[in-house]
């Protein structure tokens, strides 16, 4: 939210400065300087649009997470959503899918532990971290989301979208449609 306000404030300052320059009788810069300025402005506009779109998605993720787990603080929600955006992007998977799995698996509780020993937001099994050669704190939000998105992306690349999602929960066990139905229902909530 702070970034959106900063971007909006920046745009307002730029608009005011542009109007101020237009009202003064200053000599115009030469043509090459104008094209350089236009190039820089277009670059800034592109960066602003990219950041705004990213923040908009983070806000949508955060809004849903806060409804599921109202005990989460704003900074924790922003951290979770930013890391979901980051690691889902690195793994090439939908951030809404990752957030849906977090909601289904742990309701956004970073210290959740399942009866079978799965840990954290994405309910990562400790043996998975060991198999990947990681000696890390799986309760750590960053580590948990990084590991969970890696495992999810690997499952999807091996078995396809639906079976990959099912295997995230079932592992090598016999999957049924209950888990994926829950995940897809949560994902639908992001669309409307």
CSV table of C-alpha atoms in Angstrom, one decimal:
chain,number,residue,atom,x,y,z
A,1,UNK,CA,0.0,0.0,0.0
A,2,UNK,CA,2.9,2.3,0.9
A,3,UNK,CA,4.4,1.8,-2.6
A,4,UNK,CA,1.1,2.6,-4.3
A,5,UNK,CA,0.9,5.8,-2.3
A,6,UNK,CA,4.6,6.6,-3.2
A,7,UNK,CA,3.9,6.0,-6.9
A,8,UNK,CA,0.7,8.1,-6.8
A,9,UNK,CA,2.6,10.9,-5.1
A,10,UNK,CA,5.4,10.7,-7.6
A,11,UNK,CA,2.9,10.9,-10.5
A,12,UNK,CA,1.2,13.9,-8.9
A,13,UNK,CA,4.6,15.7,-8.5
A,14,UNK,CA,5.6,14.9,-12.1
A,15,UNK,CA,2.2,16.3,-13.3
A,16,UNK,CA,2.6,19.4,-11.3
A,17,UNK,CA,6.2,19.9,-12.5
A,18,UNK,CA,5.1,19.4,-16.1
A,19,UNK,CA,2.3,22.0,-15.7
A,20,UNK,CA,4.8,24.4,-14.0
A,21,UNK,CA,7.3,24.1,-16.9
A,22,UNK,CA,4.5,24.6,-19.4
A,23,UNK,CA,3.5,27.9,-17.8
A,24,UNK,CA,7.0,29.4,-17.7
A,25,UNK,CA,8.7,31.0,-20.7
A,26,UNK,CA,11.8,29.0,-20.4
A,27,UNK,CA,13.6,28.2,-23.7
A,28,UNK,CA,13.0,24.7,-24.9
A,29,UNK,CA,15.8,22.2,-24.9
A,30,UNK,CA,17.2,20.9,-28.2
A,31,UNK,CA,15.5,18.0,-30.0
A,32,UNK,CA,18.0,15.3,-28.8
A,33,UNK,CA,17.4,16.3,-25.2
A,34,UNK,CA,13.7,16.0,-25.6
A,35,UNK,CA,13.9,12.5,-27.0
A,36,UNK,CA,16.2,11.5,-24.2
A,37,UNK,CA,13.7,12.9,-21.7
A,38,UNK,CA,10.8,11.2,-23.4
A,39,UNK,CA,12.8,7.9,-23.3
A,40,UNK,CA,13.4,8.3,-19.6
A,41,UNK,CA,9.7,9.2,-18.9
A,42,UNK,CA,8.5,6.1,-20.9
A,43,UNK,CA,10.9,4.0,-18.8
A,44,UNK,CA,9.6,5.4,-15.6
A,45,UNK,CA,6.0,4.9,-16.8
A,46,UNK,CA,6.7,1.3,-17.6
A,47,UNK,CA,8.3,0.8,-14.2
A,48,UNK,CA,5.4,2.4,-12.4
A,49,UNK,CA,2.9,0.3,-14.3
A,50,UNK,CA,4.9,-2.9,-13.5
A,51,UNK,CA,5.1,-2.0,-9.8
A,52,UNK,CA,1.4,-1.0,-9.7
A,53,UNK,CA,0.3,-4.3,-11.3
A,54,UNK,CA,2.5,-6.3,-8.9
A,55,UNK,CA,1.2,-4.4,-5.9
A,56,UNK,CA,-2.3,-4.8,-7.1
A,57,UNK,CA,-1.8,-8.6,-7.2
A,58,UNK,CA,-0.2,-8.5,-3.8
A,59,UNK,CA,-3.1,-6.6,-2.5
A,60,UNK,CA,-5.6,-9.2,-3.9
A,61,UNK,CA,-3.6,-12.0,-2.3
A,62,UNK,CA,-3.4,-10.1,1.0
A,63,UNK,CA,-7.1,-9.3,1.1
A,64,UNK,CA,-8.0,-13.0,0.7
A,65,UNK,CA,-5.4,-14.1,3.2
A,66,UNK,CA,-6.6,-11.6,5.8
A,67,UNK,CA,-10.2,-12.9,5.5
A,68,UNK,CA,-9.0,-16.5,6.0
A,69,UNK,CA,-6.7,-15.6,8.9
A,70,UNK,CA,-7.7,-12.3,10.6
A,71,UNK,CA,-5.0,-12.8,13.3
A,72,UNK,CA,-2.3,-12.0,10.8
A,73,UNK,CA,-0.7,-8.5,11.0
A,74,UNK,CA,-0.3,-6.2,7.9
A,75,UNK,CA,3.4,-6.7,7.8
A,76,UNK,CA,3.2,-10.5,8.0
A,77,UNK,CA,0.5,-10.5,5.2
A,78,UNK,CA,2.7,-8.2,3.0
A,79,UNK,CA,5.7,-10.4,3.6
A,80,UNK,CA,3.8,-13.6,2.8
A,81,UNK,CA,2.2,-12.1,-0.3
A,82,UNK,CA,5.5,-10.6,-1.6
A,83,UNK,CA,7.3,-13.9,-1.2
A,84,UNK,CA,4.4,-15.7,-2.9
A,85,UNK,CA,4.7,-13.3,-5.8
A,86,UNK,CA,8.5,-13.6,-5.9
A,87,UNK,CA,8.9,-17.4,-5.7
A,88,UNK,CA,5.9,-18.2,-7.9
A,89,UNK,CA,7.4,-15.9,-10.5
A,90,UNK,CA,10.8,-17.6,-10.2
A,91,UNK,CA,9.2,-21.0,-10.6
A,92,UNK,CA,6.8,-19.9,-13.4
A,93,UNK,CA,3.6,-20.8,-11.5
A,94,UNK,CA,0.5,-18.8,-10.8
A,95,UNK,CA,0.7,-16.9,-7.5
A,96,UNK,CA,-3.0,-17.4,-7.0
A,97,UNK,CA,-2.4,-21.2,-7.0
A,98,UNK,CA,0.4,-20.8,-4.4
A,99,UNK,CA,-1.8,-18.7,-2.2
A,100,UNK,CA,-4.7,-21.1,-2.6
A,101,UNK,CA,-2.4,-23.9,-1.4
A,102,UNK,CA,-1.3,-21.8,1.6
A,103,UNK,CA,-4.9,-21.2,2.5
A,104,UNK,CA,-5.9,-24.8,2.1
A,105,UNK,CA,-2.8,-26.2,3.8
A,106,UNK,CA,-2.4,-23.9,6.8
A,107,UNK,CA,-4.8,-21.0,6.6
A,108,UNK,CA,-1.8,-18.7,6.5
A,109,UNK,CA,-0.3,-20.0,9.8
A,110,UNK,CA,3.5,-20.0,9.5
A,111,UNK,CA,3.9,-22.2,12.6
A,112,UNK,CA,1.4,-24.8,11.6
A,113,UNK,CA,2.4,-28.5,12.0
A,114,UNK,CA,0.2,-31.3,10.6
A,115,UNK,CA,-0.3,-34.6,12.3
A,116,UNK,CA,2.0,-36.2,9.8
A,117,UNK,CA,4.8,-33.6,10.5
A,118,UNK,CA,4.3,-31.2,7.6
A,119,UNK,CA,5.6,-27.7,8.5
A,120,UNK,CA,4.6,-24.1,7.9
A,121,UNK,CA,2.6,-22.1,5.5
A,122,UNK,CA,2.9,-24.6,2.6
A,123,UNK,CA,3.1,-27.7,4.9
A,124,UNK,CA,6.5,-28.8,3.6
A,125,UNK,CA,7.7,-32.2,4.9
A,126,UNK,CA,11.1,-32.0,6.5
A,127,UNK,CA,12.4,-35.0,4.5
A,128,UNK,CA,11.9,-32.9,1.3
A,129,UNK,CA,14.3,-30.2,2.6
A,130,UNK,CA,16.8,-32.9,3.4
A,131,UNK,CA,16.4,-34.5,0.0
A,132,UNK,CA,17.2,-31.2,-1.6
A,133,UNK,CA,20.2,-30.8,0.6
A,134,UNK,CA,18.8,-27.9,2.6
A,135,UNK,CA,19.6,-27.5,6.3
A,136,UNK,CA,17.2,-24.7,6.9
A,137,UNK,CA,14.4,-23.6,9.2
A,138,UNK,CA,11.2,-24.7,7.4
A,139,UNK,CA,9.1,-22.5,9.7
A,140,UNK,CA,10.8,-19.5,8.2
A,141,UNK,CA,8.3,-17.9,5.9
A,142,UNK,CA,10.8,-17.2,3.1
A,143,UNK,CA,12.3,-20.8,3.2
A,144,UNK,CA,8.9,-22.4,3.4
A,145,UNK,CA,7.5,-20.6,0.4
A,146,UNK,CA,10.7,-21.0,-1.6
A,147,UNK,CA,10.7,-24.8,-0.9
A,148,UNK,CA,6.9,-25.2,-1.3
A,149,UNK,CA,6.9,-23.4,-4.7
A,150,UNK,CA,9.9,-25.4,-5.9
A,151,UNK,CA,8.2,-28.7,-5.0
A,152,UNK,CA,4.9,-27.6,-6.5
A,153,UNK,CA,6.5,-26.5,-9.8
A,154,UNK,CA,8.5,-29.7,-9.9
A,155,UNK,CA,5.4,-31.8,-9.4
A,156,UNK,CA,3.5,-29.9,-12.1
A,157,UNK,CA,6.4,-30.3,-14.6
A,158,UNK,CA,6.6,-34.0,-13.9
A,159,UNK,CA,2.9,-35.0,-13.8
A,160,UNK,CA,1.0,-32.1,-15.4
A,161,UNK,CA,-1.1,-29.4,-13.7
A,162,UNK,CA,-3.9,-31.3,-12.0
A,163,UNK,CA,-1.9,-34.4,-10.9
A,164,UNK,CA,1.0,-32.2,-9.9
A,165,UNK,CA,-1.2,-30.2,-7.5
A,166,UNK,CA,-2.8,-33.4,-6.2
A,167,UNK,CA,0.7,-34.9,-5.6
A,168,UNK,CA,1.7,-31.8,-3.6
A,169,UNK,CA,-0.7,-33.0,-1.0
A,170,UNK,CA,-0.8,-36.8,-1.5
A,171,UNK,CA,2.9,-37.4,-2.4
A,172,UNK,CA,3.2,-40.9,-3.8
A,173,UNK,CA,-0.1,-42.0,-2.2
A,174,UNK,CA,-3.3,-42.6,-4.1
A,175,UNK,CA,-4.7,-39.1,-4.9
A,176,UNK,CA,-8.4,-38.3,-5.1
A,177,UNK,CA,-10.1,-35.1,-6.2
A,178,UNK,CA,-10.9,-33.7,-2.8
A,179,UNK,CA,-7.6,-31.7,-2.4
A,180,UNK,CA,-7.5,-30.2,-5.9
A,181,UNK,CA,-11.2,-29.3,-5.6
A,182,UNK,CA,-10.5,-27.3,-2.4
A,183,UNK,CA,-7.5,-25.6,-4.1
A,184,UNK,CA,-9.4,-24.7,-7.2
A,185,UNK,CA,-12.4,-23.4,-5.2
A,186,UNK,CA,-10.1,-21.0,-3.3
A,187,UNK,CA,-8.5,-19.9,-6.6
A,188,UNK,CA,-11.9,-19.1,-8.0
A,189,UNK,CA,-12.4,-16.7,-5.0
A,190,UNK,CA,-9.5,-14.5,-6.4
A,191,UNK,CA,-11.4,-14.0,-9.7
A,192,UNK,CA,-14.6,-12.7,-8.3
